[in-house]
GROMACS .gro file of C-alpha atoms in nm:
model
  354
    1UNK     CA    1  -1.101   0.358   5.708
    2UNK     CA    2  -0.856   0.076   5.766
    3UNK     CA    3  -0.493   0.135   5.849
    4UNK     CA    4  -0.396  -0.233   5.831
    5UNK     CA    5  -0.251  -0.386   5.517
    6UNK     CA    6  -0.246  -0.726   5.350
    7UNK     CA    7   0.068  -0.766   5.138
    8UNK     CA    8   0.066  -0.981   4.824
    9UNK     CA    9   0.394  -1.054   4.645
   10UNK     CA   10   0.345  -1.194   4.294
   11UNK     CA   11   0.611  -1.357   4.075
   12UNK     CA   12   0.987  -1.377   4.115
   13UNK     CA   13   1.057  -1.003   4.107
   14UNK     CA   14   0.762  -0.921   4.332
   15UNK     CA   15   0.874  -1.175   4.591
   16UNK     CA   16   1.232  -1.046   4.583
   17UNK     CA   17   1.123  -0.682   4.627
   18UNK     CA   18   0.880  -0.788   4.899
   19UNK     CA   19   1.158  -0.964   5.084
   20UNK     CA   20   1.370  -0.647   5.091
   21UNK     CA   21   1.063  -0.442   5.182
   22UNK     CA   22   0.998  -0.656   5.489
   23UNK     CA   23   1.361  -0.633   5.598
   24UNK     CA   24   1.349  -0.252   5.575
   25UNK     CA   25   1.005  -0.191   5.723
   26UNK     CA   26   0.979  -0.460   5.992
   27UNK     CA   27   0.624  -0.508   5.862
   28UNK     CA   28   0.422  -0.759   6.062
   29UNK     CA   29   0.103  -0.755   5.856
   30UNK     CA   30  -0.041  -1.057   5.675
   31UNK     CA   31   0.161  -1.170   5.371
   32UNK     CA   32   0.068  -1.378   5.068
   33UNK     CA   33   0.320  -1.499   4.811
   34UNK     CA   34   0.203  -1.612   4.466
   35UNK     CA   35   0.505  -1.780   4.309
   36UNK     CA   36   0.644  -2.127   4.246
   37UNK     CA   37   0.840  -2.115   4.572
   38UNK     CA   38   0.893  -1.902   4.881
   39UNK     CA   39   1.240  -1.774   4.983
   40UNK     CA   40   1.388  -1.949   5.284
   41UNK     CA   41   1.381  -1.629   5.493
   42UNK     CA   42   1.003  -1.592   5.444
   43UNK     CA   43   0.896  -1.948   5.514
   44UNK     CA   44   0.671  -1.984   5.814
   45UNK     CA   45   0.561  -1.621   5.797
   46UNK     CA   46   0.350  -1.623   5.482
   47UNK     CA   47   0.060  -1.794   5.308
   48UNK     CA   48   0.200  -1.950   4.990
   49UNK     CA   49  -0.021  -1.963   4.681
   50UNK     CA   50   0.143  -2.205   4.438
   51UNK     CA   51   0.194  -2.046   4.096
   52UNK     CA   52   0.372  -2.178   3.790
   53UNK     CA   53   0.675  -1.965   3.703
   54UNK     CA   54   0.580  -1.825   3.362
   55UNK     CA   55   0.911  -1.659   3.280
   56UNK     CA   56   0.823  -1.410   3.009
   57UNK     CA   57   0.486  -1.547   2.899
   58UNK     CA   58   0.205  -1.307   2.991
   59UNK     CA   59  -0.050  -1.545   2.838
   60UNK     CA   60   0.059  -1.837   3.061
   61UNK     CA   61   0.027  -1.617   3.369
   62UNK     CA   62  -0.307  -1.476   3.261
   63UNK     CA   63  -0.448  -1.827   3.216
   64UNK     CA   64  -0.378  -1.924   3.578
   65UNK     CA   65  -0.736  -1.885   3.701
   66UNK     CA   66  -0.663  -2.127   3.985
   67UNK     CA   67  -0.409  -1.882   4.131
   68UNK     CA   68  -0.661  -1.596   4.131
   69UNK     CA   69  -0.923  -1.823   4.288
   70UNK     CA   70  -0.681  -1.939   4.559
   71UNK     CA   71  -0.576  -1.581   4.635
   72UNK     CA   72  -0.938  -1.468   4.665
   73UNK     CA   73  -1.023  -1.762   4.892
   74UNK     CA   74  -0.725  -1.690   5.116
   75UNK     CA   75  -0.813  -1.320   5.125
   76UNK     CA   76  -1.173  -1.400   5.219
   77UNK     CA   77  -1.056  -1.606   5.516
   78UNK     CA   78  -0.813  -1.336   5.627
   79UNK     CA   79  -1.056  -1.046   5.591
   80UNK     CA   80  -1.313  -1.222   5.810
   81UNK     CA   81  -1.071  -1.170   6.099
   82UNK     CA   82  -1.071  -0.790   6.054
   83UNK     CA   83  -1.333  -0.551   6.186
   84UNK     CA   84  -1.296  -0.339   5.872
   85UNK     CA   85  -1.165  -0.416   5.525
   86UNK     CA   86  -0.784  -0.382   5.525
   87UNK     CA   87  -0.587  -0.219   5.249
   88UNK     CA   88  -0.433  -0.452   4.992
   89UNK     CA   89  -0.079  -0.390   4.869
   90UNK     CA   90   0.044  -0.588   4.565
   91UNK     CA   91   0.410  -0.598   4.463
   92UNK     CA   92   0.476  -0.725   4.111
   93UNK     CA   93   0.661  -0.674   3.785
   94UNK     CA   94   0.489  -0.565   3.464
   95UNK     CA   95   0.764  -0.716   3.250
   96UNK     CA   96   0.764  -1.093   3.296
   97UNK     CA   97   0.490  -1.353   3.287
   98UNK     CA   98   0.380  -1.427   3.643
   99UNK     CA   99   0.377  -1.073   3.781
  100UNK     CA  100   0.199  -0.925   3.479
  101UNK     CA  101  -0.031  -1.210   3.377
  102UNK     CA  102  -0.148  -1.323   3.720
  103UNK     CA  103  -0.208  -0.965   3.840
  104UNK     CA  104  -0.403  -0.881   3.522
  105UNK     CA  105  -0.627  -1.180   3.590
  106UNK     CA  106  -0.652  -1.124   3.965
  107UNK     CA  107  -0.721  -0.749   3.998
  108UNK     CA  108  -1.057  -0.739   3.813
  109UNK     CA  109  -1.175  -1.036   4.023
  110UNK     CA  110  -1.054  -0.864   4.338
  111UNK     CA  111  -1.254  -0.553   4.251
  112UNK     CA  112  -1.568  -0.762   4.204
  113UNK     CA  113  -1.507  -0.938   4.536
  114UNK     CA  114  -1.404  -0.628   4.736
  115UNK     CA  115  -1.531  -0.319   4.550
  116UNK     CA  116  -1.458  -0.088   4.845
  117UNK     CA  117  -1.114  -0.220   4.936
  118UNK     CA  118  -0.816   0.011   4.890
  119UNK     CA  119  -0.572  -0.140   4.640
  120UNK     CA  120  -0.216  -0.010   4.612
  121UNK     CA  121   0.030  -0.169   4.370
  122UNK     CA  122   0.407  -0.136   4.354
  123UNK     CA  123   0.463  -0.196   3.982
  124UNK     CA  124   0.808  -0.251   3.832
  125UNK     CA  125   0.868  -0.140   3.474
  126UNK     CA  126   1.151  -0.261   3.256
  127UNK     CA  127   1.481  -0.116   3.146
  128UNK     CA  128   1.382  -0.031   2.789
  129UNK     CA  129   1.740   0.026   2.684
  130UNK     CA  130   1.832  -0.327   2.789
  131UNK     CA  131   1.525  -0.545   2.732
  132UNK     CA  132   1.545  -0.885   2.899
  133UNK     CA  133   1.273  -1.004   2.662
  134UNK     CA  134   1.135  -0.850   2.343
  135UNK     CA  135   0.781  -0.915   2.468
  136UNK     CA  136   0.811  -0.664   2.753
  137UNK     CA  137   0.640  -0.369   2.575
  138UNK     CA  138   0.338  -0.591   2.511
  139UNK     CA  139   0.319  -0.719   2.868
  140UNK     CA  140   0.359  -0.370   3.018
  141UNK     CA  141   0.082  -0.226   2.800
  142UNK     CA  142  -0.148  -0.520   2.879
  143UNK     CA  143  -0.086  -0.492   3.254
  144UNK     CA  144  -0.160  -0.119   3.248
  145UNK     CA  145  -0.471  -0.154   3.032
  146UNK     CA  146  -0.621  -0.466   3.188
  147UNK     CA  147  -0.535  -0.405   3.554
  148UNK     CA  148  -0.361  -0.090   3.673
  149UNK     CA  149  -0.557   0.188   3.502
  150UNK     CA  150  -0.906   0.072   3.603
  151UNK     CA  151  -0.861  -0.147   3.910
  152UNK     CA  152  -0.616   0.023   4.150
  153UNK     CA  153  -0.645   0.323   4.381
  154UNK     CA  154  -0.274   0.408   4.379
  155UNK     CA  155   0.009   0.266   4.168
  156UNK     CA  156   0.371   0.340   4.257
  157UNK     CA  157   0.580   0.311   3.939
  158UNK     CA  158   0.942   0.201   3.964
  159UNK     CA  159   1.178   0.197   3.664
  160UNK     CA  160   1.455  -0.063   3.644
  161UNK     CA  161   1.637   0.156   3.392
  162UNK     CA  162   1.653   0.452   3.630
  163UNK     CA  163   1.767   0.231   3.917
  164UNK     CA  164   2.044   0.073   3.709
  165UNK     CA  165   2.157   0.417   3.592
  166UNK     CA  166   2.217   0.526   3.951
  167UNK     CA  167   2.352   0.194   4.078
  168UNK     CA  168   2.618   0.190   3.805
  169UNK     CA  169   2.776   0.492   3.975
  170UNK     CA  170   2.817   0.294   4.298
  171UNK     CA  171   2.836  -0.073   4.193
  172UNK     CA  172   3.053  -0.209   3.912
  173UNK     CA  173   2.808  -0.483   3.812
  174UNK     CA  174   2.464  -0.421   3.964
  175UNK     CA  175   2.235  -0.723   3.958
  176UNK     CA  176   1.857  -0.758   3.967
  177UNK     CA  177   1.897  -0.827   4.339
  178UNK     CA  178   2.061  -0.485   4.387
  179UNK     CA  179   1.773  -0.320   4.199
  180UNK     CA  180   1.509  -0.512   4.395
  181UNK     CA  181   1.679  -0.411   4.719
  182UNK     CA  182   1.648  -0.043   4.627
  183UNK     CA  183   1.282  -0.088   4.531
  184UNK     CA  184   1.206  -0.271   4.856
  185UNK     CA  185   1.354   0.007   5.068
  186UNK     CA  186   1.171   0.273   4.865
  187UNK     CA  187   0.844   0.084   4.913
  188UNK     CA  188   0.903   0.088   5.288
  189UNK     CA  189   0.914   0.470   5.265
  190UNK     CA  190   0.594   0.484   5.061
  191UNK     CA  191   0.398   0.272   5.305
  192UNK     CA  192   0.535   0.438   5.618
  193UNK     CA  193   0.243   0.678   5.693
  194UNK     CA  194  -0.003   0.387   5.693
  195UNK     CA  195   0.228   0.143   5.873
  196UNK     CA  196   0.288   0.401   6.148
  197UNK     CA  197  -0.090   0.459   6.180
  198UNK     CA  198  -0.053   0.825   6.078
  199UNK     CA  199  -0.301   0.794   5.790
  200UNK     CA  200  -0.548   0.547   5.650
  201UNK     CA  201  -0.498   0.431   5.292
  202UNK     CA  202  -0.799   0.640   5.185
  203UNK     CA  203  -0.653   0.956   5.342
  204UNK     CA  204  -0.321   0.877   5.174
  205UNK     CA  205  -0.488   0.849   4.832
  206UNK     CA  206  -0.685   1.173   4.882
  207UNK     CA  207  -0.362   1.355   4.960
  208UNK     CA  208  -0.202   1.251   4.629
  209UNK     CA  209  -0.514   1.296   4.418
  210UNK     CA  210  -0.549   1.656   4.530
  211UNK     CA  211  -0.730   1.838   4.247
  212UNK     CA  212  -0.681   1.540   4.018
  213UNK     CA  213  -0.905   1.287   3.847
  214UNK     CA  214  -0.909   0.939   4.001
  215UNK     CA  215  -0.748   0.794   3.687
  216UNK     CA  216  -0.436   0.999   3.754
  217UNK     CA  217  -0.325   0.777   4.038
  218UNK     CA  218   0.023   0.680   3.918
  219UNK     CA  219   0.293   0.797   4.158
  220UNK     CA  220   0.660   0.858   4.086
  221UNK     CA  221   0.933   0.798   4.339
  222UNK     CA  222   1.281   0.914   4.426
  223UNK     CA  223   1.490   0.730   4.681
  224UNK     CA  224   1.846   0.773   4.803
  225UNK     CA  225   2.059   0.672   5.100
  226UNK     CA  226   2.187   0.977   5.286
  227UNK     CA  227   2.565   0.990   5.277
  228UNK     CA  228   2.761   1.098   5.588
  229UNK     CA  229   2.864   1.416   5.401
  230UNK     CA  230   2.501   1.534   5.377
  231UNK     CA  231   2.381   1.767   5.653
  232UNK     CA  232   2.084   1.566   5.779
  233UNK     CA  233   1.977   1.846   6.012
  234UNK     CA  234   1.867   2.053   5.713
  235UNK     CA  235   1.587   1.927   5.491
  236UNK     CA  236   1.713   2.147   5.205
  237UNK     CA  237   2.034   1.946   5.178
  238UNK     CA  238   1.837   1.622   5.174
  239UNK     CA  239   1.608   1.746   4.897
  240UNK     CA  240   1.909   1.860   4.694
  241UNK     CA  241   2.051   1.510   4.729
  242UNK     CA  242   1.724   1.355   4.610
  243UNK     CA  243   1.717   1.569   4.297
  244UNK     CA  244   2.087   1.538   4.223
  245UNK     CA  245   2.185   1.369   3.896
  246UNK     CA  246   1.848   1.208   3.833
  247UNK     CA  247   1.863   1.032   4.166
  248UNK     CA  248   1.671   0.709   4.112
  249UNK     CA  249   1.333   0.573   4.018
  250UNK     CA  250   1.128   0.774   3.764
  251UNK     CA  251   1.032   1.094   3.933
  252UNK     CA  252   0.951   1.461   3.875
  253UNK     CA  253   1.222   1.707   3.790
  254UNK     CA  254   1.173   2.050   3.946
  255UNK     CA  255   1.021   2.179   3.625
  256UNK     CA  256   0.745   1.917   3.622
  257UNK     CA  257   0.399   1.984   3.760
  258UNK     CA  258   0.324   1.798   4.084
  259UNK     CA  259  -0.008   1.816   4.265
  260UNK     CA  260   0.127   1.656   4.581
  261UNK     CA  261   0.457   1.545   4.725
  262UNK     CA  262   0.552   1.340   5.028
  263UNK     CA  263   0.908   1.345   5.159
  264UNK     CA  264   0.996   1.056   5.390
  265UNK     CA  265   1.319   1.103   5.581
  266UNK     CA  266   1.456   0.820   5.790
  267UNK     CA  267   1.616   1.029   6.057
  268UNK     CA  268   1.439   1.219   6.333
  269UNK     CA  269   1.698   1.497   6.352
  270UNK     CA  270   1.549   1.689   6.058
  271UNK     CA  271   1.291   1.945   6.171
  272UNK     CA  272   1.267   2.201   5.889
  273UNK     CA  273   0.919   2.093   5.775
  274UNK     CA  274   0.832   2.398   5.565
  275UNK     CA  275   1.139   2.394   5.337
  276UNK     CA  276   1.014   2.106   5.123
  277UNK     CA  277   0.742   2.315   4.956
  278UNK     CA  278   1.006   2.545   4.807
  279UNK     CA  279   1.155   2.252   4.618
  280UNK     CA  280   0.855   2.043   4.514
  281UNK     CA  281   0.501   2.181   4.533
  282UNK     CA  282   0.258   2.358   4.762
  283UNK     CA  283   0.068   2.048   4.872
  284UNK     CA  284   0.361   1.878   5.045
  285UNK     CA  285   0.409   1.674   5.358
  286UNK     CA  286   0.722   1.562   5.542
  287UNK     CA  287   0.719   1.236   5.738
  288UNK     CA  288   0.984   1.098   5.970
  289UNK     CA  289   1.057   0.743   6.074
  290UNK     CA  290   1.338   0.546   6.232
  291UNK     CA  291   1.632   0.460   6.013
  292UNK     CA  292   1.610   0.147   5.801
  293UNK     CA  293   1.756  -0.180   5.921
  294UNK     CA  294   2.128  -0.141   5.946
  295UNK     CA  295   2.094   0.213   6.072
  296UNK     CA  296   2.138   0.376   5.730
  297UNK     CA  297   1.962   0.714   5.698
  298UNK     CA  298   1.766   0.745   5.375
  299UNK     CA  299   1.507   0.965   5.207
  300UNK     CA  300   1.229   0.920   4.954
  301UNK     CA  301   1.023   1.170   4.756
  302UNK     CA  302   0.685   1.041   4.634
  303UNK     CA  303   0.487   1.259   4.391
  304UNK     CA  304   0.182   1.267   4.170
  305UNK     CA  305   0.352   1.429   3.874
  306UNK     CA  306   0.310   1.463   3.500
  307UNK     CA  307   0.665   1.324   3.466
  308UNK     CA  308   0.513   0.974   3.470
  309UNK     CA  309   0.396   1.041   3.112
  310UNK     CA  310   0.756   0.979   3.000
  311UNK     CA  311   0.722   0.621   3.118
  312UNK     CA  312   0.389   0.572   2.941
  313UNK     CA  313   0.525   0.727   2.619
  314UNK     CA  314   0.818   0.486   2.623
  315UNK     CA  315   0.584   0.189   2.666
  316UNK     CA  316   0.368   0.312   2.376
  317UNK     CA  317   0.667   0.373   2.149
  318UNK     CA  318   0.810   0.025   2.204
  319UNK     CA  319   0.465  -0.134   2.178
  320UNK     CA  320   0.398   0.037   1.843
  321UNK     CA  321   0.737  -0.069   1.705
  322UNK     CA  322   0.642  -0.434   1.758
  323UNK     CA  323   0.274  -0.398   1.668
  324UNK     CA  324   0.341  -0.238   1.329
  325UNK     CA  325   0.538  -0.548   1.229
  326UNK     CA  326   0.285  -0.784   1.390
  327UNK     CA  327   0.587  -0.924   1.570
  328UNK     CA  328   0.549  -1.206   1.825
  329UNK     CA  329   0.168  -1.186   1.829
  330UNK     CA  330   0.151  -1.566   1.827
  331UNK     CA  331   0.249  -1.551   2.196
  332UNK     CA  332  -0.078  -1.366   2.266
  333UNK     CA  333  -0.333  -1.572   2.074
  334UNK     CA  334  -0.682  -1.501   2.206
  335UNK     CA  335  -0.606  -1.163   2.367
  336UNK     CA  336  -0.506  -0.945   2.070
  337UNK     CA  337  -0.830  -0.749   2.113
  338UNK     CA  338  -0.729  -0.675   2.472
  339UNK     CA  339  -0.394  -0.552   2.341
  340UNK     CA  340  -0.567  -0.299   2.115
  341UNK     CA  341  -0.792  -0.182   2.398
  342UNK     CA  342  -0.496  -0.147   2.634
  343UNK     CA  343  -0.309   0.066   2.383
  344UNK     CA  344  -0.612   0.297   2.348
  345UNK     CA  345  -0.641   0.327   2.727
  346UNK     CA  346  -0.278   0.435   2.743
  347UNK     CA  347  -0.343   0.715   2.493
  348UNK     CA  348  -0.639   0.833   2.703
  349UNK     CA  349  -0.432   0.822   3.022
  350UNK     CA  350  -0.150   1.024   2.865
  351UNK     CA  351  -0.399   1.294   2.757
  352UNK     CA  352  -0.530   1.324   3.114
  353UNK     CA  353  -0.181   1.394   3.246
  354UNK     CA  354  -0.099   1.660   2.986
   0.00000   0.00000   0.00000
């Protein structure tokens, strides 16, 4: 049961989130970047897999077989240096072309190559109220149906819409970079039990899939900085802050059913371990770690909750609105059958969470 991790950042959004994740976590594990270029701050520390920037074309990304082959070859060389198979963490967007298309091509091949490897994805979903591209409902459904539902062990779902909603209260004009910064810091919380050697990835998955079918492996996340006015010596105050005013990143409300919940608090002063179960669920765990870079205390709440169905329902609703009109299907020539299958898989997944 490996506690080491290989990080793969795919596409522009995935690379940006990964950059913020590394700054927050001080992660020193092996990193691969599949994009057309690598940010200046990452150069020299990563293996770069050249990928054509596909913008919003899922089909162009999906056709990049050479990228999947290069990633698998690089992974093979890296894994040979490990005594046991490391966990694989993939950061990507489901909305654009590179992050959705390349990952949908790569994940099935990865499963064939490493059937026993633990695969965790940090998957970004769009702001459906403010679509950057009308093709996003199609690409999200395809990414879920062709990759995430069948080929991952855990998928952490982040919603751009929820992040923007919260950031607007603090920043006059939040940018994608602001959103990616929040996601990167939240991802550092999610990975913390493995990075600190507390748990293996397999133990982490078993905790969240407590009394649940393996298909129900989509996690929801709350994340918030802890303001100076919050009493960080009392876990109750921190939890109240997390659940205040829909505090970030699709996540369970108190009325939703959660089988497991992890609270990560970036300050060692908090010691009231048992209080979290009163707010979230019985199968709960509290983890502590040093503050993020910059010394800012923060907290995250990661859950396996039926609240994630709201995200899937939104994807299905927007997908159906386009599909009924046969709109923009010429962008997906050759994979319309996969689109139908992906939509059916989403219906089956929603039923399992109800």
